[in-house]
Amino acid sequence: MSMQVDGLGHPLRGDVFDSNCPSRTILDHVTSKWAVLVLAALRTGPRRFSALRRTIGGVSEKMLAQTLRTLEADGFLDREVAPTTPPQVTYSLSPLGAELTEHLTGLVEWIAVRIPDIEAARS
Amino acid sequence: MSMQVDGLGHPLRGDVFDSNCPSRTILDHVTSKWAVLVLAALRTGPRRFSALRRTIGGVSEKMLAQTLRTLEADGFLDREVAPTTPPQVTYSLSPLGAELTEHLTGLVEWIAVRIPDIEAARS
DNA sequence: TCCGGCACTTACCTCTGGGTACGTACTTAC
DNA sequence: GTAAGTACGTACCCAGAGGTAAGTGCCGGA
């Protein structure tokens, strides 16, 4: 088992460098192509599927639906269906997802702010 | 153009939600499967290729070499070749890469610490 | 009537990230 | 001789991420 345990055998933390540790799976999900953007978009508040689609340039409905399903299964998103016709589905960060997104936001912001320097360094 | 500019037309920041913005490319590189782990491993100090390979469970030499190349091209890594036989190559974070990795570290640490709760939420 | 909105799903396809295996040339150790 | 270390590169393969297009049924608007 890859997790470190305390004296009583309780898991304390994972090790993302160990390919067998569940934390690796979570890291892979969270850093997948569209997940970062979904989480970042939801940081400002709950959004409907179509709003997310419009916000995230380049994502297809298929990939968006797939990504939302994975993030919901991981426990990072909450999904609320309004009994309207057509039904309106609103996604929001779960408490766990909000914690996670705090860390992702720093990364996304840093890239946005430093992109001119990154581009200069690339050329 | 996806970047916001100031009054004089100078780029100020990117927008990762815009699929045409260069910051999206960088985000994709940085969050690719092995890049996160490479950057996290180098946070503690410079390392040789083989040391990185051993540290990061599951990565092949091919994917490691490929990832290192991309990160170096993006300006996040510095590469130093010692004139030994066989040559020993040491990778380290560039100043830009060190800034970037500060943000990635928070994410990785959070997952490592919270994986027991994430797992509980998944079942 | 058609069109758009809503939130997906399904079918079919492409292609790339990632995988395995082998190769390179030099050195040292057994 | 083989094996291991060094840091890659090359050849071949493929799973699945990702893409496009169409479909679903209800509603309201032109």
XYZ file of C-alpha atoms (C1' of nucleotides) in Angstrom:
306
model
C 0.000 0.000 0.000
C 1.305 3.390 -0.935
C -0.228 5.468 1.787
C 1.703 6.229 4.884
C -0.070 5.159 8.040
C 0.112 6.226 11.637
C 0.783 3.929 14.549
C -2.756 2.558 14.452
C -2.731 1.756 10.739
C -4.838 4.753 9.727
C -3.962 6.262 6.336
C -2.326 9.642 6.693
C -1.361 10.756 3.230
C -0.834 9.598 -0.297
C 2.211 9.681 -2.482
C 1.600 10.951 -5.976
C 4.974 9.631 -7.123
C 3.767 6.093 -6.507
C 1.796 4.980 -9.538
C -0.276 2.599 -7.429
C -1.467 5.210 -4.969
C -5.076 6.412 -5.367
C -3.783 9.971 -5.157
C -2.234 9.484 -8.592
C -5.650 8.737 -10.078
C -7.084 11.851 -8.499
C -4.181 13.954 -9.704
C -4.677 12.618 -13.225
C -8.396 13.409 -13.136
C -7.967 16.872 -11.704
C -5.221 17.863 -14.152
C -6.925 16.389 -17.204
C -7.419 18.752 -20.085
C -10.875 20.090 -19.329
C -11.148 19.483 -15.593
C -8.888 22.354 -14.628
C -10.983 24.754 -16.649
C -14.290 23.397 -15.340
C -13.134 23.814 -11.754
C -11.749 27.284 -12.447
C -15.008 28.345 -14.085
C -17.059 27.141 -11.136
C -14.915 29.009 -8.680
C -16.892 32.174 -9.264
C -20.173 30.410 -8.538
C -22.594 27.719 -9.704
C -23.184 27.440 -13.398
C -25.415 25.612 -15.816
C -24.090 23.175 -18.362
C -24.595 25.546 -21.258
C -22.949 28.426 -19.444
C -19.906 26.269 -18.784
C -19.853 25.314 -22.441
C -19.828 28.906 -23.542
C -17.209 29.948 -21.017
C -14.678 27.260 -21.809
C -13.523 27.850 -25.332
C -12.944 24.724 -27.378
C -14.753 22.181 -25.250
C -17.391 19.986 -26.864
C -20.613 19.030 -25.132
C -19.399 15.494 -25.080
C -16.114 16.252 -23.361
C -17.815 18.663 -20.980
C -20.401 16.071 -19.948
C -17.715 13.461 -19.520
C -15.519 15.735 -17.419
C -18.415 16.814 -15.229
C -19.334 13.183 -14.613
C -15.814 12.316 -13.534
C -15.481 15.313 -11.228
C -18.873 14.579 -9.693
C -17.909 10.950 -9.129
C -14.693 12.103 -7.447
C -16.771 14.209 -5.084
C -15.606 17.607 -6.265
C -18.882 18.811 -7.827
C -22.491 18.921 -6.781
C -25.192 18.611 -9.418
C -28.675 19.997 -9.000
C -31.488 19.326 -11.461
C -34.351 21.833 -11.621
C -37.719 20.176 -12.534
C -38.250 22.491 -15.472
C -38.859 21.719 -19.116
C -36.300 21.426 -20.418
C -34.528 20.448 -17.209
C -31.837 22.852 -16.077
C -28.823 21.378 -14.415
C -26.631 23.488 -12.208
C -23.148 22.496 -11.183
C -21.302 23.836 -8.193
C -18.165 23.069 -6.276
C -18.609 20.749 -3.333
C -16.816 21.738 -0.134
C -14.016 19.357 -1.103
C -13.994 20.766 -4.605
C -13.777 24.308 -3.284
C -10.663 23.422 -1.323
C -9.136 21.776 -4.343
C -9.924 24.693 -6.596
C -8.188 27.157 -4.297
C -4.968 25.478 -5.282
C -5.774 25.238 -8.960
C -6.671 28.888 -9.104
C -3.183 29.946 -8.102
C -1.761 27.977 -10.969
C -4.195 29.290 -13.535
C -3.731 32.864 -12.380
C 0.025 32.574 -12.447
C -0.002 31.370 -16.038
C -2.392 34.116 -17.082
C -0.225 36.805 -15.494
C 3.138 35.465 -16.602
C 2.281 34.362 -20.125
C 4.056 37.372 -21.703
C 7.307 36.342 -19.956
C 6.776 32.675 -20.774
C 6.265 33.541 -24.422
C 9.392 35.700 -24.390
C 11.400 32.853 -22.868
C 10.116 30.447 -25.517
C 11.260 32.517 -28.473
C -5.999 38.197 -29.905
C -6.878 36.666 -26.579
C -4.626 38.664 -24.360
C -5.842 41.755 -22.688
C -3.735 44.787 -23.474
C -3.117 48.052 -21.754
C -3.579 51.465 -23.340
C -0.379 51.116 -25.347
C -1.196 47.701 -26.767
C 1.147 45.792 -24.468
C -0.062 42.333 -23.460
C -1.091 42.198 -19.825
C -2.478 38.754 -19.204
C -3.784 35.680 -20.917
C -7.139 33.998 -20.706
C -6.994 30.259 -20.266
C -10.678 29.951 -21.148
C -9.911 31.143 -24.670
C -8.717 28.175 -26.680
C -6.639 30.448 -28.947
C -4.671 32.049 -26.159
C -1.070 30.889 -25.739
C -1.749 30.482 -22.042
C -3.953 27.513 -22.890
C -1.018 25.747 -24.527
C 1.118 26.361 -21.481
C -1.622 25.166 -19.162
C -1.961 21.994 -21.216
C 1.774 21.367 -21.094
C 2.113 22.047 -17.409
C -0.848 19.860 -16.432
C 0.050 16.999 -18.746
C 0.319 13.614 -17.128
C 4.023 13.577 -16.317
C 4.891 17.255 -16.212
C 3.295 17.880 -12.849
C 5.318 15.089 -11.307
C 8.561 16.170 -12.963
C 8.167 19.700 -11.660
C 7.215 18.456 -8.201
C 10.247 16.157 -8.081
C 12.602 18.971 -9.057
C 11.242 21.238 -6.387
C 13.534 19.674 -3.806
C 16.586 20.255 -5.955
C 18.327 19.397 -9.245
C 18.189 15.799 -10.357
C 19.631 13.560 -13.012
C 17.507 11.839 -15.599
C 17.812 8.434 -13.976
C 16.979 9.797 -10.545
C 13.821 11.364 -11.923
C 12.951 8.057 -13.548
C 13.255 6.198 -10.294
C 11.344 8.796 -8.324
C 8.344 9.008 -10.585
C 6.678 5.633 -10.510
C 5.288 4.445 -13.814
C 7.030 6.835 -16.192
C 8.948 5.388 -19.125
C 12.277 6.793 -20.276
C 10.600 7.843 -23.457
C 7.830 9.808 -21.782
C 10.261 11.291 -19.282
C 12.601 12.492 -22.036
C 9.672 13.869 -23.980
C 8.247 15.711 -20.994
C 11.621 17.147 -20.050
C 12.069 18.418 -23.583
C 8.737 20.187 -23.564
C 9.285 21.768 -20.169
C 12.738 22.909 -21.195
C 11.381 24.410 -24.403
C 8.734 26.246 -22.391
C 11.503 27.737 -20.269
C 10.637 26.005 -17.011
C 13.717 23.751 -16.773
C 17.418 24.199 -17.119
C 19.510 21.331 -18.451
C 23.198 20.882 -17.703
C 25.347 18.240 -19.393
C 28.489 17.088 -17.576
C 31.312 16.086 -20.003
C 31.600 12.622 -18.512
C 31.392 9.238 -20.176
C 28.616 8.407 -20.221
C 27.325 11.996 -20.084
C 25.340 12.917 -17.000
C 22.519 15.349 -17.480
C 21.146 17.317 -14.580
C 17.804 19.051 -14.671
C 16.775 21.901 -12.453
C 13.954 24.404 -12.242
C 14.576 27.692 -13.979
C 13.568 30.823 -12.050
C 10.309 30.819 -14.040
C 9.862 27.143 -13.359
C 10.413 27.653 -9.654
C 7.613 30.212 -9.561
C 5.331 27.875 -11.449
C 6.119 24.946 -9.223
C 5.216 26.877 -6.089
C 1.655 26.754 -7.302
C 1.725 23.146 -8.384
C 3.112 22.078 -5.064
C 0.068 23.313 -3.205
C -2.134 21.199 -5.417
C -0.054 18.069 -5.094
C 0.243 18.462 -1.339
C -3.473 18.990 -0.952
C -4.276 15.806 -2.816
C -1.739 13.840 -0.800
C -3.163 15.083 2.471
C -6.826 14.800 1.577
C -6.796 11.529 -0.331
C -8.364 9.611 2.591
C -11.354 11.991 2.538
C -11.541 11.938 -1.261
C -11.576 8.160 -1.226
C -14.288 8.178 1.424
C -16.386 10.570 -0.655
C -15.977 8.332 -3.706
C -17.326 5.185 -2.070
C -43.777 25.193 -40.055
C -38.615 25.892 -38.570
C -35.383 27.369 -35.134
C -33.153 27.720 -30.752
C -32.688 26.460 -25.977
C -31.958 22.684 -22.597
C -28.644 18.661 -21.155
C -27.188 15.312 -22.329
C -26.426 10.451 -25.310
C -24.975 7.720 -29.230
C -22.388 6.587 -33.414
C -18.451 6.859 -35.850
C -13.948 8.490 -36.598
C -9.140 10.549 -35.914
C -4.952 11.096 -33.736
C -1.999 11.730 -30.010
C -0.286 10.655 -25.595
C 1.553 6.971 -23.942
C 3.225 2.106 -24.054
C 6.827 -1.735 -25.170
C 11.035 -3.131 -27.151
C 15.289 -2.327 -29.034
C 19.297 0.459 -30.203
C 23.446 3.749 -29.430
C 28.546 4.026 -27.448
C 31.382 4.220 -23.676
C 32.806 2.504 -19.028
C 33.166 -0.708 -15.151
C 32.374 -5.067 -12.846
C 31.836 -9.957 -12.731
C 31.447 -12.928 -22.830
C 27.122 -10.614 -20.001
C 25.149 -7.046 -17.153
C 24.490 -2.478 -15.494
C 24.808 2.496 -15.708
C 24.256 6.829 -18.599
C 20.572 9.583 -21.442
C 18.463 9.484 -24.647
C 16.397 8.064 -29.836
C 13.716 5.008 -33.032
C 10.127 1.738 -34.522
C 5.828 0.073 -33.977
C 1.479 -0.231 -31.735
C -2.936 1.067 -29.454
C -6.254 2.814 -25.917
C -8.756 6.363 -25.139
C -9.065 11.347 -25.252
C -11.104 14.058 -28.135
C -13.586 15.424 -32.380
C -17.937 15.881 -35.480
C -22.611 14.974 -36.267
C -27.017 13.592 -35.197
C -30.557 12.394 -31.941
C -33.976 12.943 -27.857
C -38.559 15.527 -26.278
C -40.465 19.533 -24.508
C -41.171 24.569 -24.778
C -41.505 29.225 -26.773
C -40.750 32.432 -30.551
C -40.708 33.994 -35.386
